């Protein structure tokens, strides 16, 4: 007779057959997105030229205005692309993942902003016939007499606020919630700044194709935000009716929260993904925080595990069973979807081990094919669960304890005084043939990324998610 066990069965959800299929689809989506971005820029440059853009450059009087038109068009285009990129469109989320989307968001956003500044300077300069004395009266006239310009001015102020508060030095001084709230003004900025181009810009009005193109892009960006950032999260929160089922203490500063819900087997969640959750009780219910799924979902419940670092994460310890949870997601590409080959290294530091715990359970692998590299100080999280996975599934474990050193090494005291690249190669001879999943604080994750890249792991097999912003 089989002995009953109090431990729940392990859940394997990732299917290692057809490895790389999703990775190929995602690569095509990334390529397509890049091509569309450049094709859009080329198309609007063509319309600008067809409207006399290059000819106008020949004379100083019209040259400034012409440059102003082009920079305005490029800026508007990138701003709309920016809105689309951050709309949580599933195809883009899957293809790029959060880390890459955030990096692209910064580049596209800043480029769009600098082009907007160039647009304002050159348009005002052009209308003022490049005379300093006329700059102020011309600006006043432009703002007050041209259609949509008052709105555009308000939008510009909102966008300036977003960019200024995103500069590292300013960002560090703000609470995340304040920064995030201001950042949402970017939508207001885009919404207010663009209509003046649609109403008065000659490139929009002269060609029917151009008018259609701009209105479609503007509509698509707006619709994507409404559907995927508003309607879908609300609908999923209502439909799945997530509630706190239990709060489990993992260590002095870390708790796991078990969530139950209705028909959770229908929630398309993969191990390694994260949810942005709002616990609807008491003060702080408006605050949303991202937390990774820390166990493979079994269709009945979900588990998140959080270290208390501030108000939002600290309140998890005091949650009562039954508290409703509004959520966005699941998001993230640190999942079986990204996998391309069978050997796999799961590398985590500190609380960054949470998504890797779920992957260690949910990924399909044979004994010895998966290794967990876990860098931690103090007590390791999920020690018993990892031991169980080692016993039942053949997960290899490289535990790297010890306080953070000032030397900048990523492997910790165990490798102190040694060449970390050699140490890693010695520990993991199969590394170069593996997919590498990395999660942890940004500096550590970047350091390990560089190390595994130096060991010869190609970039498309390194999948990173950092817990910073
Ligand atoms: C994709 C992702 C997955 C994560 N998974 C986990 C996890 O499984 N377990 C865990 O303990 N932590 C996780 N984190 C980190 C966790 O979100 C933050 O520690 C938490 O939000 C801190 O909020 P706070 O109010 O307690 O602290 P605060 O003092 O408000 O914030 C501390 C720092 O946390 C970050 N942060 C705060 N709120 C957010 C937010 N809404 N979005 C992004 N970053 C924020 C900022 O860097 C901030 O400086 C994850 C972060 C990300 C981005």
Short mmCIF file of C-alpha atoms and ligand atoms in Angstrom, two decimals:
data_model
loop_
_atom_site.label_atom_id
_atom_site.label_comp_id
_atom_site.label_asym_id
_atom_site.label_seq_id
_atom_site.Cartn_x
_atom_site.Cartn_y
_atom_site.Cartn_z
CA UNK A 1 0.00 0.00 0.00
CA UNK A 2 1.35 3.38 -0.98
CA UNK A 3 2.23 5.61 1.92
CA UNK A 4 0.22 8.83 2.00
CA UNK A 5 2.26 12.00 1.84
CA UNK A 6 1.36 15.42 3.13
CA UNK A 7 3.31 17.06 0.31
CA UNK A 8 1.43 18.13 -2.82
CA UNK A 9 2.50 16.53 -6.09
CA UNK A 10 5.03 18.40 -8.22
CA UNK A 11 3.53 20.11 -11.24
CA UNK A 12 5.36 19.85 -14.55
CA UNK A 13 3.78 22.14 -17.12
CA UNK A 14 6.57 23.03 -19.55
CA UNK A 15 6.75 20.62 -22.45
CA UNK A 16 10.29 20.18 -23.75
CA UNK A 17 9.08 18.81 -27.08
CA UNK A 18 9.18 21.35 -29.89
CA UNK A 19 11.77 23.39 -27.99
CA UNK A 20 12.60 26.65 -29.70
CA UNK A 21 9.26 26.82 -31.55
CA UNK A 22 8.09 29.79 -29.48
CA UNK A 23 11.56 31.28 -29.50
CA UNK A 24 11.45 31.33 -33.31
CA UNK A 25 7.96 32.89 -33.35
CA UNK A 26 9.11 35.49 -30.84
CA UNK A 27 12.21 36.27 -32.90
CA UNK A 28 9.97 36.82 -35.95
CA UNK A 29 7.70 39.16 -33.92
CA UNK A 30 10.75 41.13 -32.73
CA UNK A 31 12.10 41.41 -36.26
CA UNK A 32 8.65 42.37 -37.60
CA UNK A 33 8.22 45.03 -34.90
CA UNK A 34 11.62 46.53 -35.75
CA UNK A 35 10.84 46.49 -39.48
CA UNK A 36 7.42 48.10 -38.94
CA UNK A 37 8.98 50.80 -36.80
CA UNK A 38 11.53 51.68 -39.48
CA UNK A 39 9.04 51.30 -42.33
CA UNK A 40 6.73 53.77 -40.55
CA UNK A 41 9.56 56.26 -40.15
CA UNK A 42 10.50 55.87 -43.82
CA UNK A 43 6.91 56.29 -44.95
CA UNK A 44 6.36 59.50 -43.05
CA UNK A 45 9.72 60.81 -44.26
CA UNK A 46 8.54 60.05 -47.81
CA UNK A 47 5.29 61.99 -47.23
CA UNK A 48 7.29 64.86 -45.76
CA UNK A 49 9.52 64.97 -48.84
CA UNK A 50 6.57 64.60 -51.23
CA UNK A 51 5.22 67.71 -49.55
CA UNK A 52 8.37 69.65 -50.41
CA UNK A 53 10.38 68.74 -47.29
CA UNK A 54 13.80 68.46 -48.95
CA UNK A 55 13.19 71.38 -51.37
CA UNK A 56 12.28 73.61 -48.44
CA UNK A 57 15.67 72.93 -46.87
CA UNK A 58 17.29 74.98 -49.66
CA UNK A 59 16.09 78.32 -48.21
CA UNK A 60 16.81 79.38 -44.60
CA UNK A 61 13.32 80.84 -44.19
CA UNK A 62 11.57 77.56 -44.96
CA UNK A 63 14.39 75.23 -43.91
CA UNK A 64 13.77 75.55 -40.19
CA UNK A 65 10.06 74.95 -40.60
CA UNK A 66 10.76 71.92 -42.75
CA UNK A 67 13.11 70.41 -40.15
CA UNK A 68 10.50 71.26 -37.54
CA UNK A 69 7.85 69.33 -39.44
CA UNK A 70 10.08 66.29 -39.88
CA UNK A 71 11.23 66.15 -36.26
CA UNK A 72 7.61 66.59 -35.13
CA UNK A 73 6.50 63.70 -37.34
CA UNK A 74 9.26 61.40 -36.13
CA UNK A 75 8.63 62.37 -32.52
CA UNK A 76 4.88 61.72 -32.84
CA UNK A 77 5.51 58.39 -34.53
CA UNK A 78 7.88 57.22 -31.81
CA UNK A 79 5.50 58.42 -29.11
CA UNK A 80 2.71 56.27 -30.54
CA UNK A 81 5.07 53.31 -30.95
CA UNK A 82 6.03 53.88 -27.32
CA UNK A 83 2.39 53.70 -26.21
CA UNK A 84 1.92 50.49 -28.23
CA UNK A 85 5.07 48.91 -26.78
CA UNK A 86 3.86 49.51 -23.23
CA UNK A 87 0.25 48.52 -23.88
CA UNK A 88 0.93 44.94 -22.68
CA UNK A 89 -0.02 43.59 -26.08
CA UNK A 90 0.47 39.83 -25.55
CA UNK A 91 2.48 39.28 -28.75
CA UNK A 92 4.93 42.00 -27.73
CA UNK A 93 5.09 40.88 -24.07
CA UNK A 94 5.85 37.32 -25.20
CA UNK A 95 8.40 38.31 -27.80
CA UNK A 96 10.35 40.93 -25.88
CA UNK A 97 9.77 40.20 -22.20
CA UNK A 98 9.68 42.86 -19.53
CA UNK A 99 13.41 43.62 -19.30
CA UNK A 100 13.84 44.22 -23.00
CA UNK A 101 10.59 46.20 -23.28
CA UNK A 102 11.69 48.50 -20.47
CA UNK A 103 15.08 49.03 -22.15
CA UNK A 104 13.46 49.77 -25.53
CA UNK A 105 10.89 52.00 -23.81
CA UNK A 106 13.71 54.15 -22.43
CA UNK A 107 15.49 54.51 -25.78
CA UNK A 108 12.35 55.15 -27.84
CA UNK A 109 10.91 57.50 -25.21
CA UNK A 110 14.03 59.63 -24.90
CA UNK A 111 14.52 59.78 -28.67
CA UNK A 112 10.92 60.88 -29.12
CA UNK A 113 11.39 63.52 -26.42
CA UNK A 114 14.59 64.98 -27.93
CA UNK A 115 12.88 65.09 -31.34
CA UNK A 116 9.92 66.88 -29.75
CA UNK A 117 12.27 69.50 -28.28
CA UNK A 118 13.94 69.91 -31.70
CA UNK A 119 10.48 70.22 -33.26
CA UNK A 120 9.42 73.00 -30.88
CA UNK A 121 12.71 74.91 -31.24
CA UNK A 122 12.81 74.74 -35.04
CA UNK A 123 9.11 75.50 -35.57
CA UNK A 124 9.26 78.54 -33.29
CA UNK A 125 12.58 79.56 -34.87
CA UNK A 126 11.08 79.14 -38.34
CA UNK A 127 7.96 81.20 -37.62
CA UNK A 128 10.08 83.83 -35.87
CA UNK A 129 12.30 83.92 -38.98
CA UNK A 130 15.24 82.97 -36.74
CA UNK A 131 15.10 86.36 -34.94
CA UNK A 132 15.53 86.25 -31.16
CA UNK A 133 13.33 89.29 -30.60
CA UNK A 134 10.38 87.53 -32.22
CA UNK A 135 10.67 84.23 -30.33
CA UNK A 136 8.34 85.11 -27.44
CA UNK A 137 5.57 86.84 -29.43
CA UNK A 138 5.70 84.06 -32.03
CA UNK A 139 5.46 81.37 -29.35
CA UNK A 140 2.47 83.15 -27.83
CA UNK A 141 0.80 83.47 -31.23
CA UNK A 142 1.41 79.81 -32.07
CA UNK A 143 0.03 78.61 -28.75
CA UNK A 144 -3.06 80.80 -28.71
CA UNK A 145 -4.07 81.00 -32.35
CA UNK A 146 -3.40 77.58 -33.89
CA UNK A 147 -5.82 74.67 -33.52
CA UNK A 148 -4.96 72.19 -30.78
CA UNK A 149 -1.89 74.13 -29.64
CA UNK A 150 -3.12 74.83 -26.12
CA UNK A 151 -3.71 71.12 -25.67
CA UNK A 152 -0.30 70.40 -27.19
CA UNK A 153 1.35 72.77 -24.72
CA UNK A 154 -0.30 71.00 -21.79
CA UNK A 155 0.77 67.66 -23.29
CA UNK A 156 4.34 68.90 -23.69
CA UNK A 157 4.46 69.95 -20.02
CA UNK A 158 3.23 66.45 -19.02
CA UNK A 159 5.88 64.78 -21.20
CA UNK A 160 8.63 67.02 -19.81
CA UNK A 161 7.55 66.02 -16.29
CA UNK A 162 7.72 62.34 -17.22
CA UNK A 163 11.21 62.64 -18.69
CA UNK A 164 12.61 64.83 -15.90
CA UNK A 165 11.36 62.47 -13.17
CA UNK A 166 12.79 59.50 -15.05
CA UNK A 167 16.33 60.87 -14.96
CA UNK A 168 18.20 58.57 -12.56
CA UNK A 169 19.09 61.20 -9.94
CA UNK A 170 15.50 62.48 -9.73
CA UNK A 171 14.01 58.99 -9.85
CA UNK A 172 16.02 57.82 -6.87
CA UNK A 173 14.50 60.57 -4.73
CA UNK A 174 10.91 59.65 -5.56
CA UNK A 175 8.85 56.86 -4.10
CA UNK A 176 8.03 54.28 -6.75
CA UNK A 177 4.31 55.10 -6.56
CA UNK A 178 4.89 58.84 -7.06
CA UNK A 179 7.21 58.20 -9.98
CA UNK A 180 4.77 55.72 -11.51
CA UNK A 181 1.83 58.10 -11.15
CA UNK A 182 3.76 60.88 -12.85
CA UNK A 183 4.89 58.43 -15.50
CA UNK A 184 1.26 57.69 -16.35
CA UNK A 185 1.00 61.37 -17.35
CA UNK A 186 2.88 60.21 -20.45
CA UNK A 187 -0.45 58.93 -21.77
CA UNK A 188 -2.02 62.31 -21.11
CA UNK A 189 0.95 63.93 -22.82
CA UNK A 190 0.61 61.72 -25.89
CA UNK A 191 -3.16 62.20 -25.95
CA UNK A 192 -2.90 65.98 -25.76
CA UNK A 193 0.20 66.62 -27.83
CA UNK A 194 -0.77 64.67 -30.91
CA UNK A 195 -4.15 66.10 -31.99
CA UNK A 196 -2.57 69.45 -33.07
CA UNK A 197 -0.66 67.51 -35.71
CA UNK A 198 -3.75 65.65 -36.82
CA UNK A 199 -5.78 68.87 -37.03
CA UNK A 200 -3.30 71.31 -38.51
CA UNK A 201 -0.17 69.52 -39.72
CA UNK A 202 0.01 69.69 -43.48
CA UNK A 203 1.47 66.19 -43.88
CA UNK A 204 -1.65 64.81 -42.23
CA UNK A 205 -4.10 66.75 -44.30
CA UNK A 206 -2.67 66.75 -47.81
CA UNK A 207 -2.58 63.01 -48.41
CA UNK A 208 -5.52 60.74 -47.71
CA UNK A 209 -3.07 57.86 -47.10
CA UNK A 210 -1.21 59.89 -44.50
CA UNK A 211 -4.41 60.95 -42.74
CA UNK A 212 -5.57 57.35 -42.62
CA UNK A 213 -2.16 56.14 -41.42
CA UNK A 214 -1.92 58.61 -38.54
CA UNK A 215 -5.47 58.22 -37.32
CA UNK A 216 -5.10 54.41 -37.49
CA UNK A 217 -1.84 54.48 -35.53
CA UNK A 218 -3.34 56.84 -32.94
CA UNK A 219 -6.50 54.68 -32.68
CA UNK A 220 -4.53 51.41 -32.47
CA UNK A 221 -2.32 52.75 -29.68
CA UNK A 222 -5.33 54.05 -27.73
CA UNK A 223 -7.33 50.88 -28.24
CA UNK A 224 -4.40 48.64 -27.23
CA UNK A 225 -4.05 50.52 -23.94
CA UNK A 226 -7.78 50.38 -23.23
CA UNK A 227 -8.02 46.66 -24.00
CA UNK A 228 -4.84 45.26 -22.48
CA UNK A 229 -4.09 47.69 -19.69
CA UNK A 230 -7.64 48.33 -18.53
CA UNK A 231 -10.33 45.95 -19.72
CA UNK A 232 -8.38 42.66 -19.62
CA UNK A 233 -7.03 43.10 -16.05
CA UNK A 234 -10.46 44.14 -14.75
CA UNK A 235 -12.15 41.28 -16.56
CA UNK A 236 -9.61 38.72 -15.33
CA UNK A 237 -9.77 40.01 -11.76
CA UNK A 238 -13.55 39.63 -11.77
CA UNK A 239 -13.60 36.33 -13.62
CA UNK A 240 -10.95 34.51 -11.62
CA UNK A 241 -11.97 36.06 -8.29
CA UNK A 242 -8.52 35.68 -6.72
CA UNK A 243 -8.48 35.68 -2.93
CA UNK A 244 -5.91 35.18 -0.23
CA UNK A 245 -6.15 31.57 0.95
CA UNK A 246 -3.26 31.54 3.42
CA UNK A 247 -0.13 33.43 4.40
CA UNK A 248 2.91 31.29 5.20
CA UNK A 249 6.02 32.60 6.94
CA UNK A 250 9.15 31.58 5.02
CA UNK A 251 11.73 33.57 7.01
CA UNK A 252 11.97 36.61 9.24
CA UNK A 253 11.25 39.01 6.38
CA UNK A 254 9.65 36.79 3.74
CA UNK A 255 6.17 35.34 3.39
CA UNK A 256 4.39 33.28 0.79
CA UNK A 257 0.79 34.12 -0.04
CA UNK A 258 -1.39 31.32 -1.38
CA UNK A 259 -4.11 32.57 -3.68
CA UNK A 260 -7.20 30.64 -4.59
CA UNK A 261 -9.74 31.51 -7.27
CA UNK A 262 -12.41 30.41 -9.67
CA UNK A 263 -11.39 28.16 -12.62
CA UNK A 264 -7.70 29.01 -12.25
CA UNK A 265 -6.91 26.21 -14.70
CA UNK A 266 -8.09 28.65 -17.39
CA UNK A 267 -5.64 31.40 -16.41
CA UNK A 268 -2.81 31.22 -18.95
CA UNK A 269 0.02 31.40 -16.44
CA UNK A 270 3.46 29.87 -16.93
CA UNK A 271 6.02 29.11 -14.23
CA UNK A 272 8.43 32.03 -13.93
CA UNK A 273 5.87 34.68 -14.88
CA UNK A 274 4.71 37.43 -12.57
CA UNK A 275 1.47 39.18 -11.61
CA UNK A 276 0.99 42.79 -10.65
CA UNK A 277 -1.22 42.46 -7.60
CA UNK A 278 -3.37 44.76 -5.50
CA UNK A 279 -4.70 43.39 -2.22
CA UNK A 280 -8.10 45.00 -1.76
CA UNK A 281 -8.09 45.56 1.98
CA UNK A 282 -7.12 48.34 4.34
CA UNK A 283 -4.82 51.25 3.68
CA UNK A 284 -2.54 50.68 0.73
CA UNK A 285 -5.13 48.76 -1.32
CA UNK A 286 -4.56 51.12 -4.26
CA UNK A 287 -0.90 50.15 -4.49
CA UNK A 288 0.05 47.52 -7.08
CA UNK A 289 3.28 45.52 -6.80
CA UNK A 290 4.76 42.91 -9.12
CA UNK A 291 5.41 39.48 -7.61
CA UNK A 292 6.50 36.31 -9.37
CA UNK A 293 4.65 33.04 -9.17
CA UNK A 294 6.83 30.98 -6.82
CA UNK A 295 5.41 27.51 -7.51
CA UNK A 296 4.15 25.95 -10.73
CA UNK A 297 0.42 26.65 -10.94
CA UNK A 298 -1.69 23.54 -10.36
CA UNK A 299 -4.94 24.97 -11.70
CA UNK A 300 -6.39 25.36 -8.18
CA UNK A 301 -4.13 27.94 -6.58
CA UNK A 302 -1.24 30.31 -7.14
CA UNK A 303 1.61 31.15 -4.81
CA UNK A 304 3.63 34.33 -4.60
CA UNK A 305 6.52 34.90 -2.22
CA UNK A 306 7.59 38.35 -1.13
CA UNK A 307 10.43 39.83 0.86
CA UNK A 308 9.39 42.87 2.90
CA UNK A 309 11.41 45.79 1.57
CA UNK A 310 8.85 48.59 1.92
CA UNK A 311 5.21 49.34 2.72
CA UNK A 312 3.71 47.39 -0.19
CA UNK A 313 5.60 44.13 0.37
CA UNK A 314 5.48 44.38 4.18
CA UNK A 315 1.68 44.39 4.29
CA UNK A 316 1.52 40.89 2.80
CA UNK A 317 2.43 39.36 6.17
CA UNK A 318 -0.73 40.83 7.71
CA UNK A 319 -3.19 39.73 5.02
CA UNK A 320 -6.19 37.73 6.15
CA UNK A 321 -7.69 34.79 4.26
CA UNK A 322 -10.53 35.91 2.01
CA UNK A 323 -9.01 39.27 1.01
CA UNK A 324 -9.79 39.92 -2.66
CA UNK A 325 -6.94 40.42 -5.09
CA UNK A 326 -7.10 42.52 -8.25
CA UNK A 327 -4.34 41.63 -10.64
CA UNK A 328 -2.73 42.34 -13.98
CA UNK A 329 -0.91 39.69 -15.91
CA UNK A 330 0.50 37.11 -16.01
CA UNK A 331 3.45 38.78 -17.70
CA UNK A 332 7.07 37.98 -18.33
CA UNK A 333 9.21 35.88 -20.60
CA UNK A 334 11.21 34.12 -17.89
CA UNK A 335 9.16 31.03 -18.62
CA UNK A 336 9.27 27.72 -20.53
CA UNK A 337 8.35 29.77 -23.61
CA UNK A 338 11.89 31.16 -23.84
CA UNK A 339 13.59 27.76 -23.69
CA UNK A 340 15.46 26.56 -26.78
CA UNK A 341 17.59 23.59 -25.62
CA UNK A 342 17.33 20.90 -22.96
CA UNK A 343 20.17 21.70 -20.53
CA UNK A 344 19.10 24.59 -18.38
CA UNK A 345 20.73 26.77 -15.73
CA UNK A 346 18.42 28.58 -13.31
CA UNK A 347 20.43 31.32 -11.62
CA UNK A 348 18.96 33.47 -8.88
CA UNK A 349 20.07 35.79 -6.12
CA UNK A 350 18.16 36.64 -2.96
CA UNK A 351 14.43 36.94 -3.43
CA UNK A 352 15.09 36.63 -7.19
CA UNK A 353 14.96 32.89 -6.67
CA UNK A 354 11.12 32.97 -6.61
CA UNK A 355 10.46 32.56 -10.36
CA UNK A 356 13.28 30.02 -10.56
CA UNK A 357 11.62 27.95 -7.84
CA UNK A 358 8.53 27.77 -10.07
CA UNK A 359 10.63 26.95 -13.14
CA UNK A 360 12.55 24.23 -11.28
CA UNK A 361 9.20 22.55 -10.72
CA UNK A 362 7.38 23.43 -13.92
CA UNK A 363 10.05 22.87 -16.57
CA UNK A 364 10.32 19.44 -18.10
CA UNK A 365 13.84 18.01 -17.70
CA UNK A 366 15.61 14.72 -17.09
CA UNK A 367 17.79 14.14 -14.03
CA UNK A 368 20.97 16.17 -14.31
CA UNK A 369 19.71 18.43 -17.11
CA UNK A 370 18.73 21.33 -14.87
CA UNK A 371 20.95 23.17 -12.39
CA UNK A 372 19.96 25.76 -9.84
CA UNK A 373 22.63 28.32 -8.98
CA UNK A 374 21.40 30.12 -5.90
CA UNK A 375 23.24 33.08 -4.40
CA UNK A 376 21.95 34.10 -0.97
CA UNK A 377 22.87 35.64 2.35
CA UNK A 378 21.52 34.24 5.61
CA UNK A 379 19.06 31.37 5.27
CA UNK A 380 18.19 30.08 1.79
CA UNK A 381 14.55 30.25 0.74
CA UNK A 382 12.65 27.10 -0.23
CA UNK A 383 15.55 24.89 0.96
CA UNK A 384 13.31 21.89 1.67
CA UNK A 385 11.43 22.33 -1.61
CA UNK A 386 14.65 22.45 -3.63
CA UNK A 387 15.94 19.36 -1.83
CA UNK A 388 12.74 17.63 -2.75
CA UNK A 389 13.13 18.64 -6.39
CA UNK A 390 16.72 17.40 -6.30
CA UNK A 391 15.55 14.04 -4.99
CA UNK A 392 12.47 13.62 -7.14
CA UNK A 393 13.55 15.26 -10.39
CA UNK A 394 17.36 15.24 -10.34
CA UNK A 395 17.74 19.02 -10.06
CA UNK A 396 21.41 19.86 -9.40
CA UNK A 397 21.93 22.56 -6.81
CA UNK A 398 24.83 24.99 -6.55
CA UNK A 399 24.23 26.84 -3.29
CA UNK A 400 26.35 29.98 -3.00
CA UNK A 401 25.95 31.42 0.51
CA UNK A 402 27.67 34.36 2.08
CA UNK A 403 27.43 38.09 2.51
CA UNK A 404 27.77 40.33 -0.54
CA UNK A 405 31.38 41.23 -1.14
CA UNK A 406 32.48 44.67 -2.25
CA UNK A 407 34.55 43.12 -5.03
CA UNK A 408 31.63 42.99 -7.44
CA UNK A 409 31.88 39.23 -7.92
CA UNK A 410 28.65 37.40 -8.66
CA UNK A 411 29.44 33.96 -7.26
CA UNK A 412 30.12 35.16 -3.72
CA UNK A 413 32.71 34.10 -1.11
CA UNK A 414 32.83 30.50 -2.42
CA UNK A 415 34.66 31.74 -5.52
CA UNK A 416 36.58 34.57 -3.84
CA UNK A 417 40.17 34.82 -5.04
CA UNK A 418 39.46 32.74 -8.16
CA UNK A 419 38.70 33.64 -11.75
CA UNK A 420 34.88 33.46 -11.71
CA UNK A 421 34.71 32.47 -15.38
CA UNK A 422 36.93 29.46 -14.79
CA UNK A 423 35.02 28.53 -11.66
CA UNK A 424 31.71 28.66 -13.52
CA UNK A 425 33.08 26.57 -16.40
CA UNK A 426 34.44 24.07 -13.92
CA UNK A 427 31.12 23.78 -12.10
CA UNK A 428 29.03 23.71 -15.27
CA UNK A 429 30.84 22.07 -18.17
CA UNK A 430 27.52 21.97 -20.08
CA UNK A 431 26.93 25.72 -19.63
CA UNK A 432 27.66 26.69 -23.21
CA UNK A 433 24.97 24.25 -24.42
CA UNK A 434 22.36 25.54 -21.96
CA UNK A 435 19.55 28.02 -21.71
CA UNK A 436 20.28 30.36 -18.81
CA UNK A 437 17.47 31.93 -16.78
CA UNK A 438 18.64 34.76 -14.51
CA UNK A 439 16.71 36.63 -11.84
CA UNK A 440 17.88 38.92 -9.07
CA UNK A 441 18.83 42.50 -8.31
CA UNK A 442 19.85 44.42 -11.44
CA UNK A 443 23.63 44.69 -10.76
CA UNK A 444 23.93 41.00 -9.91
CA UNK A 445 21.80 39.93 -12.88
CA UNK A 446 23.86 42.09 -15.27
CA UNK A 447 27.11 40.73 -13.77
CA UNK A 448 26.02 37.13 -14.24
CA UNK A 449 24.76 37.90 -17.76
CA UNK A 450 28.24 39.16 -18.66
CA UNK A 451 29.85 36.10 -17.07
CA UNK A 452 27.74 33.52 -18.93
CA UNK A 453 28.12 35.48 -22.17
CA UNK A 454 31.90 35.40 -21.66
CA UNK A 455 31.61 31.64 -21.11
CA UNK A 456 30.15 31.40 -24.63
CA UNK A 457 26.38 31.26 -24.07
CA UNK A 458 24.76 33.07 -27.02
CA UNK A 459 22.61 36.11 -26.18
CA UNK A 460 19.38 34.49 -27.37
CA UNK A 461 19.79 31.76 -24.75
CA UNK A 462 20.20 34.15 -21.82
CA UNK A 463 16.83 35.08 -20.34
CA UNK A 464 16.96 37.72 -17.62
CA UNK A 465 14.46 39.41 -15.38
CA UNK A 466 15.63 41.90 -12.79
CA UNK A 467 13.54 42.97 -9.82
CA UNK A 468 14.41 46.64 -10.19
CA UNK A 469 12.80 49.41 -12.25
C1 LIG B 1 8.91 41.54 -12.61
C2 LIG B 1 9.13 41.64 -11.13
C3 LIG B 1 8.90 40.53 -10.34
C4 LIG B 1 9.10 40.61 -8.96
N1 LIG B 1 8.90 39.49 -8.19
C5 LIG B 1 9.10 39.58 -6.86
C6 LIG B 1 8.91 38.43 -6.04
O1 LIG B 1 8.53 37.35 -6.49
N2 LIG B 1 9.14 38.57 -4.72
C7 LIG B 1 9.56 39.76 -4.15
O2 LIG B 1 9.74 39.83 -2.94
N3 LIG B 1 9.76 40.83 -4.92
C8 LIG B 1 9.53 40.79 -6.25
N4 LIG B 1 9.73 41.89 -7.02
C9 LIG B 1 10.12 43.13 -6.35
C10 LIG B 1 8.88 43.73 -5.71
O3 LIG B 1 7.98 44.11 -6.71
C11 LIG B 1 9.25 44.96 -4.91
O4 LIG B 1 10.14 44.57 -3.89
C12 LIG B 1 8.04 45.54 -4.27
O5 LIG B 1 7.18 46.01 -5.27
C13 LIG B 1 8.49 46.64 -3.34
O6 LIG B 1 7.40 47.48 -3.02
P1 LIG B 1 7.30 48.12 -1.57
O7 LIG B 1 6.14 49.04 -1.56
O8 LIG B 1 7.37 47.08 -0.54
O9 LIG B 1 8.63 48.92 -1.41
P2 LIG B 1 9.00 50.36 -1.94
O10 LIG B 1 9.90 50.96 -0.92
O11 LIG B 1 7.81 51.09 -2.42
O12 LIG B 1 9.84 49.97 -3.20
C14 LIG B 1 11.12 49.40 -3.08
C15 LIG B 1 11.61 49.19 -4.49
O13 LIG B 1 10.81 48.16 -5.12
C16 LIG B 1 10.56 48.48 -6.49
N5 LIG B 1 9.11 48.62 -6.72
C17 LIG B 1 8.18 49.06 -5.85
N6 LIG B 1 6.95 48.99 -6.39
C18 LIG B 1 7.12 48.51 -7.65
C19 LIG B 1 6.24 48.24 -8.72
N7 LIG B 1 4.92 48.42 -8.62
N8 LIG B 1 6.77 47.78 -9.88
C20 LIG B 1 8.09 47.58 -10.00
N9 LIG B 1 8.98 47.80 -9.01
C21 LIG B 1 8.50 48.27 -7.86
C22 LIG B 1 11.29 49.76 -6.73
O14 LIG B 1 12.58 49.43 -7.21
C23 LIG B 1 11.41 50.40 -5.39
O15 LIG B 1 12.50 51.26 -5.31
C24 LIG B 1 9.53 41.83 -8.38
C25 LIG B 1 9.74 42.95 -9.18
C26 LIG B 1 9.55 42.86 -10.53
C27 LIG B 1 9.78 44.07 -11.35
#
